[in-house]
Amino acid sequence: MLIPQPTSYVSHPGAWTLTAGTAVEAPAEIAALLRELLTPATGLPLPDGPGGLVFTVDPAADLGAEGYTLTVDGSGARATAATLAGLRWAVQTLRQLLPVAAYAAQPGPGTAWTLPYAEITDRPRYPWRGIMIDVARWHQPLPWLHTVVDLLAIHRMNTLHLHLTDDQGWRFESHRHPRLTSVGAWRSASPAGHERDKQTDGAPHGGFYTQDELRGLVAYAARRGVTVVPEIDLPGHTVAVVAAYPELGNFPEARHETATRWGIHDRVLNCDDATVQVMRDVLDELVAVFPGELIHLGGDEVPPKEWVEGESGRARMAELGLTDPEDLLGWWINQLADHLRGHGRRVVVWDELVGRGVPADALIMAWRGVDRVTAALHDGHDVIATPSSHVYLDYNESMAEGEPPSIGSGPTPLSTVYGYDPEPADDPRNGHRVLGVQGNLWTEYLPNPTRAEYNLLPRLCAVAEVGWGTAGELAEFRQRLAGALARFDAMGVTYRPLD
Ligand code: ACM
């Protein structure tokens, strides 16, 4: 019942049982992880010592950056990997081999902690296996983000992309520019029902994450081999920014408030040097919280209307000799990509930036269709495949009556996600690569963890297996999903039942 299915899995008759005497021989990080993950549910102390669980880094092992071998036999469990990252996945696979009660928060009665004899050799197809969570549309509780990290790590997924800012809320604490949260993290109301019904709930909503809270999340994720990639979405999806600081917009004298409606808004950042500088300041704070190399700068859905109508955009176009206002999007991203390079960072952007002259080392997140994967490769970029047609998890699995309200696109059933092959058929691709696949959970219609989990699970499992590269027959996958659902039950996580 392993998910993702390992690249090679041979089972043998017999089982070995962990006991109160079982010791761990492993690098300190791995021994600590085994105890952090297993001791609460099993009550086993798993002290350091010879025998039992043996985890070894062998830099010469031909297992890639994240691969591992895991053998369970009469003498215990032994794992080898070239890296700590590989050993972390071996820990997760070992945990999946245990009885499902291993996922409970505290010990239950009378479980024998058996591991079936097995020989596993395993390595992922793609280096990026991710989920994006939009915490801007609704501020989701911090503990739930820890749960999402758990869900990723259990499925050997290594990236949590946090969409921290949008028109309806700015969720990243900035000491330099505090109105981003004191004003921009709050809105006076939200849509009630579907956006097209134009009803309002009249209820204020808001919240943000302190830098310390996010540092805690980053550390929790890192112990599990998950990197958190933060996104500051700009220069569009910035109604909340302009509400906080109207001088960053194109019409400061207009009335401004954090958006209370979903959809694409015309309000974008202006093109003044001072505005770019404010965003540089924010990024300086962001990189101090998120140590990973990649920073997502958004760049999606930026209407050029205000740049054409306002003075700031027209002046910048004249200075740069631009005739297409949409090229200001490339200019904006380049200003910040250059700045981030000074911090040793690279940028990720949505596929609107293809053909807009962003640096060659920018990763493109291709979302508007599978053809955008190809377009980004041809434009000279490495790509994260996240097409809305296959892996937008905000789209409901079914449009049948009785399903909860959703963005209204789709449906995107489990079979569509599971059947996705991120590799575009056509070549050449300028030597550039698809680096991985990611499911995106936009949350306009997912105001709380229970709603979010309904859309996330179990489709996350399908994204994980596609990214790991072992997706096969759907019917066989659905059988293994029974194991995943039992794990979710043990964790106290909810999900959409299988059809
Ligand atoms: C997006 O879905 N607007 C990237």
Coordinates of C-alpha atoms and ligand atoms in Angstrom, one line a residue:
M1 CA 0.0 0.0 0.0
L2 CA 3.0 2.3 -0.5
I3 CA 2.3 5.7 -2.1
P4 CA 4.1 6.8 -4.2
Q5 CA 4.9 3.3 -5.5
P6 CA 8.7 2.8 -5.2
T7 CA 10.6 2.2 -8.4
S8 CA 11.5 -1.3 -7.3
Y9 CA 9.7 -3.2 -4.5
V10 CA 10.2 -6.8 -3.8
S11 CA 8.3 -8.3 -0.8
H12 CA 9.3 -11.5 1.0
P13 CA 7.4 -13.7 3.5
G14 CA 8.0 -12.7 7.1
A15 CA 8.1 -9.7 9.3
W16 CA 10.4 -8.1 11.8
T17 CA 9.0 -6.4 14.8
L18 CA 10.1 -3.2 16.5
T19 CA 10.2 -3.4 20.3
A20 CA 11.1 -1.2 23.3
G21 CA 14.6 -2.5 22.8
T22 CA 15.0 -1.5 19.2
A23 CA 17.9 0.9 18.7
V24 CA 18.8 3.3 15.9
E25 CA 22.1 3.6 14.2
A26 CA 21.9 6.6 12.0
P27 CA 23.2 10.2 11.4
A28 CA 21.9 12.4 14.2
E29 CA 19.3 14.2 12.0
I30 CA 17.8 10.8 10.8
A31 CA 17.7 9.3 14.3
A32 CA 16.0 12.4 15.5
L33 CA 13.5 12.3 12.7
L34 CA 12.7 8.6 13.4
R35 CA 12.0 9.5 17.0
E36 CA 10.0 12.6 16.0
L37 CA 7.8 10.6 13.6
L38 CA 7.5 7.3 15.3
T39 CA 7.8 7.7 19.1
P40 CA 4.5 9.6 19.6
A41 CA 2.4 6.8 18.1
T42 CA 4.4 3.8 19.0
G43 CA 5.7 4.8 22.4
L44 CA 9.0 3.2 21.4
P45 CA 12.0 5.2 22.7
L46 CA 14.3 4.2 19.7
P47 CA 17.5 5.1 21.5
D48 CA 20.8 5.5 19.7
G49 CA 22.7 2.2 19.6
P50 CA 23.8 -0.7 17.5
G51 CA 21.4 -2.8 15.7
G52 CA 17.7 -2.7 14.7
L53 CA 17.3 0.3 12.5
V54 CA 20.5 1.1 10.5
F55 CA 20.5 4.2 8.3
T56 CA 23.7 4.9 6.4
V57 CA 24.9 7.7 4.1
D58 CA 27.1 6.4 1.4
P59 CA 28.2 9.2 -0.9
A60 CA 29.3 6.7 -3.5
A61 CA 25.9 5.0 -3.7
D62 CA 24.4 5.4 -7.2
L63 CA 21.0 6.6 -6.0
G64 CA 20.9 10.2 -7.0
A65 CA 20.1 13.2 -4.8
E66 CA 17.0 11.6 -3.2
G67 CA 17.1 7.9 -3.9
Y68 CA 17.6 5.2 -1.2
T69 CA 17.5 1.5 -0.7
L70 CA 15.6 -0.1 2.2
T71 CA 15.8 -3.7 3.2
V72 CA 13.8 -5.4 6.0
D73 CA 14.8 -8.9 7.0
G74 CA 15.3 -11.0 10.1
S75 CA 18.0 -8.7 11.4
G76 CA 16.0 -5.4 11.2
A77 CA 15.7 -2.6 8.7
R78 CA 18.7 -1.1 6.8
A79 CA 18.6 1.9 4.6
T80 CA 21.4 3.4 2.4
A81 CA 21.4 6.7 0.5
A82 CA 23.9 9.0 -1.0
T83 CA 22.3 11.9 0.9
L84 CA 20.4 12.7 4.0
A85 CA 17.5 13.6 1.7
G86 CA 17.4 10.0 0.5
L87 CA 17.5 8.7 4.0
R88 CA 14.5 10.9 4.9
W89 CA 12.5 9.3 2.2
A90 CA 13.6 5.9 3.5
V91 CA 12.2 6.9 6.9
Q92 CA 8.9 7.8 5.3
T93 CA 8.7 4.5 3.4
L94 CA 9.6 2.5 6.6
R95 CA 6.7 4.4 8.4
Q96 CA 4.3 3.5 5.6
L97 CA 5.3 -0.2 6.0
L98 CA 4.2 -0.1 9.7
P99 CA 0.6 -0.6 10.8
V100 CA -1.4 2.5 10.1
A101 CA -1.6 3.3 13.8
A102 CA 2.0 4.7 13.3
Y103 CA 0.3 7.9 12.1
A104 CA -1.7 8.5 15.3
A105 CA -0.7 11.4 17.5
Q106 CA -0.5 9.2 20.6
P107 CA -0.1 5.5 21.4
G108 CA -3.1 3.3 21.0
P109 CA -3.6 -0.1 22.6
G110 CA -1.9 -3.2 21.6
T111 CA -0.3 -2.7 18.1
A112 CA 2.6 -5.0 17.1
W113 CA 5.0 -2.7 15.2
T114 CA 5.7 -5.1 12.4
L115 CA 7.6 -4.4 9.2
P116 CA 7.1 -6.8 6.4
Y117 CA 10.3 -8.2 4.8
A118 CA 11.0 -6.1 1.8
E119 CA 13.8 -5.0 -0.6
I120 CA 13.2 -1.5 -2.0
T121 CA 15.3 0.5 -4.3
D122 CA 13.7 3.9 -5.0
R123 CA 14.5 7.2 -6.6
P124 CA 12.2 10.0 -8.0
R125 CA 11.8 10.9 -11.6
Y126 CA 11.6 14.7 -10.9
P127 CA 13.5 16.8 -8.4
W128 CA 10.4 19.1 -7.7
R129 CA 7.3 17.4 -6.4
G130 CA 5.1 20.1 -4.9
I131 CA 1.9 21.5 -3.7
M132 CA 1.0 25.2 -3.7
I133 CA -1.3 26.4 -0.9
D134 CA -2.9 29.8 -1.3
V135 CA -3.0 31.3 2.2
A136 CA -3.9 34.8 0.8
R137 CA -7.6 34.3 -0.1
W138 CA -8.2 32.9 3.4
H139 CA -5.8 33.0 6.2
Q140 CA -5.4 29.3 7.1
P141 CA -4.3 28.4 10.6
L142 CA -0.6 27.9 11.1
P143 CA -0.9 24.4 12.6
W144 CA -2.7 23.3 9.4
L145 CA 0.3 24.3 7.3
H146 CA 2.4 22.0 9.5
T147 CA -0.2 19.3 8.6
V148 CA 0.3 20.0 4.9
V149 CA 4.1 19.6 5.4
D150 CA 3.4 16.2 7.0
L151 CA 1.2 15.2 4.1
L152 CA 3.9 16.2 1.6
A153 CA 6.7 14.4 3.5
I154 CA 4.6 11.2 3.9
H155 CA 4.3 11.1 0.1
R156 CA 8.0 12.0 -0.5
M157 CA 7.1 15.4 -1.9
N158 CA 9.7 18.0 -1.3
T159 CA 8.2 21.4 -2.0
L160 CA 5.6 23.5 -0.3
H161 CA 4.9 26.6 -2.4
L162 CA 3.2 29.2 -0.2
H163 CA 1.2 31.8 -2.0
L164 CA 1.5 34.5 0.7
T165 CA 0.0 37.6 -0.9
D166 CA -2.9 38.5 -3.2
D167 CA -5.6 41.1 -3.7
Q168 CA -7.6 39.9 -0.8
G169 CA -4.9 39.7 1.8
W170 CA -1.1 40.1 2.5
R171 CA 0.0 37.4 5.0
F172 CA 3.8 38.0 5.4
E173 CA 4.9 40.2 8.3
S174 CA 7.1 43.1 7.2
H175 CA 8.9 45.1 9.9
R176 CA 9.9 47.7 7.3
H177 CA 6.5 48.3 5.9
P178 CA 4.0 47.3 8.7
R179 CA 0.9 48.6 6.9
L180 CA 1.2 45.6 4.5
T181 CA -0.3 43.6 7.4
S182 CA -2.0 46.1 9.6
V183 CA -4.1 47.2 6.6
G184 CA -3.3 44.7 3.8
A185 CA -3.9 41.5 5.9
W186 CA -7.5 42.5 6.5
R187 CA -10.6 42.9 4.4
S188 CA -14.1 44.1 5.4
A189 CA -16.0 41.3 3.8
S190 CA -15.8 38.2 1.5
P191 CA -18.0 36.9 -1.3
A192 CA -20.9 34.8 0.0
G193 CA -21.6 31.9 -2.3
H194 CA -20.3 32.0 -5.8
E195 CA -18.5 35.2 -7.0
R196 CA -21.0 35.4 -9.9
D197 CA -23.9 35.8 -7.4
K198 CA -22.3 39.1 -6.2
Q199 CA -23.4 38.5 -2.6
T200 CA -21.3 39.5 0.4
D201 CA -20.9 37.9 3.8
G202 CA -20.3 41.3 5.5
A203 CA -17.8 39.7 7.8
P204 CA -14.3 41.1 8.3
H205 CA -11.6 38.5 7.6
G206 CA -7.8 38.6 8.0
G207 CA -4.6 37.5 9.6
F208 CA -1.0 37.0 8.8
Y209 CA 2.0 34.9 9.8
T210 CA 4.8 36.5 11.8
Q211 CA 8.3 36.0 10.6
D212 CA 9.0 33.8 13.6
E213 CA 6.0 31.6 12.9
L214 CA 7.2 31.1 9.3
R215 CA 10.7 30.4 10.5
G216 CA 9.2 27.6 12.7
L217 CA 7.3 26.2 9.7
V218 CA 10.5 26.3 7.5
A219 CA 12.4 24.4 10.2
Y220 CA 9.7 21.9 10.7
A221 CA 9.6 21.3 6.9
A222 CA 13.4 21.1 6.6
R223 CA 13.6 18.3 9.2
R224 CA 11.2 16.4 6.9
G225 CA 13.1 17.2 3.7
V226 CA 10.5 19.7 2.5
T227 CA 11.6 23.2 1.2
V228 CA 9.2 26.1 1.6
V229 CA 9.1 28.3 -1.5
P230 CA 7.5 31.7 -0.7
E231 CA 5.6 33.7 -3.3
I232 CA 5.1 37.4 -3.2
D233 CA 2.7 37.9 -6.1
L234 CA 3.5 41.1 -8.0
P235 CA 3.1 43.5 -9.9
G236 CA -0.5 42.4 -10.2
H237 CA -2.7 40.7 -7.6
T238 CA -1.7 43.7 -5.4
V239 CA -4.9 45.4 -4.4
A240 CA -4.0 44.7 -0.7
V241 CA -0.6 46.3 -1.2
V242 CA -2.1 49.4 -2.7
A243 CA -4.7 49.5 0.0
A244 CA -1.9 49.6 2.6
Y245 CA 0.2 52.1 0.6
P246 CA -1.8 53.9 -2.0
E247 CA 1.4 55.7 -3.3
L248 CA 2.5 52.3 -4.7
G249 CA -0.4 52.2 -7.0
N250 CA -1.1 54.2 -10.2
F251 CA -3.9 56.3 -8.8
P252 CA -3.1 57.1 -5.2
E253 CA -5.9 59.6 -4.8
A254 CA -8.6 57.0 -5.5
R255 CA -10.3 55.1 -2.7
H256 CA -8.5 52.0 -1.8
E257 CA -9.3 48.9 0.3
T258 CA -8.2 45.3 0.4
A259 CA -10.3 43.4 -2.2
T260 CA -13.5 41.9 -1.1
R261 CA -14.3 40.1 -4.4
W262 CA -12.5 37.3 -6.2
G263 CA -11.3 37.6 -9.8
I264 CA -8.6 39.5 -11.7
H265 CA -8.3 43.1 -10.6
D266 CA -7.0 46.0 -12.7
R267 CA -5.2 47.6 -9.7
V268 CA -1.4 46.9 -10.1
L269 CA 1.8 48.4 -8.7
N270 CA 3.1 51.5 -10.4
C271 CA 6.5 51.5 -12.1
D272 CA 8.2 54.1 -9.9
D273 CA 11.7 53.4 -8.5
A274 CA 10.4 54.0 -5.0
T275 CA 7.8 51.2 -5.5
V276 CA 10.4 48.8 -6.7
Q277 CA 12.5 49.7 -3.6
V278 CA 9.6 48.9 -1.2
M279 CA 9.4 45.4 -2.8
R280 CA 13.2 45.0 -2.6
D281 CA 12.8 45.8 1.1
V282 CA 10.1 43.1 1.5
L283 CA 12.3 40.6 -0.3
D284 CA 15.2 41.4 2.0
E285 CA 13.0 40.4 4.9
L286 CA 11.6 37.4 3.0
V287 CA 15.1 35.9 2.3
A288 CA 16.0 36.2 5.9
V289 CA 13.0 33.9 6.7
F290 CA 13.1 31.5 3.8
P291 CA 16.6 30.0 3.2
G292 CA 15.8 28.1 0.1
E293 CA 17.4 29.2 -3.2
L294 CA 14.1 29.9 -5.0
I295 CA 11.8 32.8 -4.4
H296 CA 8.5 33.0 -6.4
L297 CA 7.6 36.5 -7.7
G298 CA 4.2 35.7 -9.2
G299 CA 3.7 37.8 -12.4
D300 CA 0.4 36.1 -13.3
E301 CA -2.7 37.9 -14.6
V302 CA -1.4 41.5 -14.7
P303 CA -3.8 43.7 -16.7
P304 CA -1.7 46.6 -18.3
K305 CA -4.7 49.0 -18.1
E306 CA -3.5 51.2 -15.3
W307 CA 0.0 51.3 -16.8
V308 CA -1.5 52.7 -20.0
E309 CA -3.8 55.1 -18.2
G310 CA -1.5 56.3 -15.5
E311 CA 1.5 58.5 -15.6
S312 CA 4.0 56.1 -14.0
G313 CA 3.6 53.3 -16.5
R314 CA 3.7 55.7 -19.5
A315 CA 6.9 57.4 -18.2
R316 CA 8.6 54.0 -17.7
M317 CA 7.6 52.8 -21.2
A318 CA 9.0 56.0 -22.7
E319 CA 12.2 55.7 -20.7
L320 CA 12.7 52.1 -21.8
G321 CA 11.5 52.7 -25.3
L322 CA 8.7 50.1 -24.9
T323 CA 5.7 49.9 -27.2
D324 CA 3.9 47.0 -25.5
P325 CA 2.8 47.9 -21.9
E326 CA 2.9 44.2 -21.0
D327 CA 6.7 44.3 -21.4
L328 CA 6.6 46.3 -18.1
L329 CA 5.8 43.0 -16.5
G330 CA 9.2 41.7 -17.6
W331 CA 10.9 44.9 -16.5
W332 CA 9.3 44.6 -13.0
I333 CA 10.4 41.0 -12.5
N334 CA 13.9 41.7 -13.8
Q335 CA 14.3 44.5 -11.2
L336 CA 13.7 42.1 -8.4
A337 CA 15.4 39.1 -10.0
D338 CA 18.6 41.2 -10.1
H339 CA 18.2 42.1 -6.5
L340 CA 17.6 38.5 -5.4
R341 CA 20.6 37.4 -7.4
G342 CA 22.6 39.6 -5.0
H343 CA 21.2 37.4 -2.2
G344 CA 22.3 34.3 -4.1
R345 CA 18.7 33.5 -5.0
R346 CA 16.8 32.6 -8.2
V347 CA 13.3 33.4 -9.1
V348 CA 10.3 31.4 -10.1
V349 CA 7.5 33.1 -12.0
W350 CA 4.2 32.1 -13.6
D351 CA 4.2 31.5 -17.4
E352 CA 3.0 35.0 -18.3
L353 CA 6.7 35.8 -18.2
V354 CA 7.5 33.5 -21.1
G355 CA 8.8 35.8 -23.9
R356 CA 9.1 38.8 -21.7
G357 CA 12.8 38.7 -21.3
V358 CA 13.3 37.3 -17.8
P359 CA 16.7 35.9 -16.8
A360 CA 17.5 32.5 -18.4
D361 CA 17.8 31.0 -14.9
A362 CA 14.3 31.9 -13.9
L363 CA 12.1 28.9 -13.4
I364 CA 8.8 29.0 -15.2
M365 CA 5.7 27.7 -13.5
A366 CA 3.5 26.7 -16.5
W367 CA -0.1 26.9 -15.5
R368 CA -2.3 28.0 -18.4
G369 CA -2.1 24.7 -20.2
V370 CA 0.2 21.9 -21.2
D371 CA 1.3 23.9 -24.2
R372 CA 2.7 26.5 -21.8
V373 CA 5.2 23.8 -20.6
T374 CA 6.4 23.5 -24.2
A375 CA 6.5 27.3 -24.7
A376 CA 8.6 27.8 -21.6
L377 CA 11.1 25.1 -22.6
H378 CA 11.4 26.7 -26.1
D379 CA 11.9 30.1 -24.5
G380 CA 14.9 28.7 -22.7
H381 CA 13.7 27.9 -19.2
D382 CA 13.5 25.0 -16.9
V383 CA 9.8 24.4 -16.0
I384 CA 7.6 23.3 -13.2
A385 CA 4.5 21.7 -14.8
T386 CA 1.4 22.8 -13.1
P387 CA -1.3 23.0 -15.8
S388 CA -4.8 24.0 -14.7
S389 CA -6.1 21.3 -17.0
H390 CA -4.6 18.5 -14.9
V391 CA -3.3 19.6 -11.4
Y392 CA -5.4 22.6 -10.3
L393 CA -6.8 21.1 -7.1
D394 CA -9.2 24.0 -6.5
Y395 CA -11.2 22.6 -9.4
N396 CA -13.7 20.2 -7.9
E397 CA -13.3 16.5 -8.7
S398 CA -16.9 16.3 -9.8
M399 CA -19.5 18.8 -10.8
A400 CA -22.3 16.6 -9.5
E401 CA -25.1 18.1 -7.4
G402 CA -24.2 18.0 -3.8
E403 CA -20.5 18.9 -4.3
P404 CA -19.4 22.0 -2.4
P405 CA -19.2 25.3 -4.2
S406 CA -16.0 25.7 -6.2
I407 CA -14.2 28.0 -8.6
G408 CA -16.4 26.4 -11.2
S409 CA -13.8 25.2 -13.6
G410 CA -13.1 21.5 -14.2
P411 CA -14.1 18.9 -13.1
T412 CA -10.6 17.5 -12.5
P413 CA -11.2 13.9 -11.3
L414 CA -8.5 11.8 -9.8
S415 CA -8.1 10.0 -13.1
T416 CA -7.1 13.3 -14.8
V417 CA -4.5 14.1 -12.2
Y418 CA -3.1 10.5 -12.1
G419 CA -3.0 10.3 -15.9
Y420 CA -0.9 13.5 -16.3
D421 CA 2.5 13.0 -17.9
P422 CA 4.5 16.3 -17.4
E423 CA 6.9 15.6 -20.3
P424 CA 5.6 17.3 -23.5
A425 CA 5.9 15.0 -26.5
D426 CA 7.5 17.5 -28.8
D427 CA 11.2 18.3 -29.0
P428 CA 13.6 20.1 -29.4
R429 CA 13.5 22.0 -26.1
N430 CA 16.8 23.9 -26.2
G431 CA 18.3 21.6 -23.6
H432 CA 15.9 22.7 -20.9
R433 CA 14.0 20.4 -18.6
V434 CA 10.8 19.8 -16.8
L435 CA 12.0 19.9 -13.2
G436 CA 8.8 18.6 -11.8
V437 CA 5.1 18.8 -11.2
Q438 CA 3.0 20.6 -8.6
G439 CA -0.7 20.6 -7.6
N440 CA -2.1 24.1 -6.9
L441 CA -4.7 24.7 -4.3
W442 CA -6.2 28.1 -4.7
T443 CA -8.6 28.8 -1.9
E444 CA -11.3 31.3 -3.0
Y445 CA -13.9 28.6 -2.2
L446 CA -11.9 26.8 0.5
P447 CA -12.1 29.0 3.5
N448 CA -10.9 26.5 6.1
P449 CA -8.8 23.4 6.5
T450 CA -11.7 20.9 6.2
R451 CA -12.8 22.4 2.8
A452 CA -9.1 22.6 1.7
E453 CA -8.5 18.9 2.6
Y454 CA -11.6 17.9 0.7
N455 CA -10.0 19.3 -2.5
L456 CA -6.5 18.3 -1.6
L457 CA -7.0 14.7 -0.7
P458 CA -6.5 12.2 -2.1
R459 CA -5.5 14.0 -5.3
L460 CA -2.2 15.0 -3.6
C461 CA -1.4 11.3 -3.7
A462 CA -1.8 11.3 -7.5
V463 CA 0.5 14.3 -7.9
A464 CA 3.1 12.6 -5.7
E465 CA 3.1 9.5 -7.8
V466 CA 3.2 11.4 -11.1
G467 CA 6.2 13.3 -9.7
W468 CA 7.9 10.2 -8.4
G469 CA 7.5 8.7 -11.9
T470 CA 5.8 5.4 -10.9
A471 CA 2.2 6.1 -12.0
G472 CA 0.7 3.1 -13.6
E473 CA -2.8 1.6 -13.8
L474 CA -5.5 3.8 -12.1
A475 CA -7.4 0.7 -10.8
E476 CA -4.3 -0.5 -9.0
F477 CA -3.6 3.0 -7.6
R478 CA -7.1 3.2 -6.3
Q479 CA -6.5 0.0 -4.3
R480 CA -3.4 1.4 -2.8
L481 CA -5.2 4.6 -2.0
A482 CA -7.2 2.7 0.6
G483 CA -4.0 2.6 2.6
A484 CA -3.6 6.4 2.2
L485 CA -7.1 7.0 3.4
A486 CA -6.5 4.9 6.5
R487 CA -3.4 6.9 7.2
F488 CA -5.4 10.1 6.9
D489 CA -8.0 8.7 9.3
A490 CA -5.2 7.9 11.8
M491 CA -3.8 11.4 11.4
G492 CA -7.2 13.0 11.9
V493 CA -7.1 14.5 8.4
T494 CA -10.2 14.7 6.3
Y495 CA -10.5 13.9 2.6
R496 CA -13.0 13.4 -0.3
P497 CA -14.0 9.7 -0.3
L498 CA -13.3 7.8 -3.4
D499 CA -16.1 7.7 -6.0
Ligands
ACM1 C1 -2.8 31.4 -11.6 O1 -3.5 30.4 -11.5 N1 -3.3 32.6 -11.6 C2 -1.4 31.3 -11.6

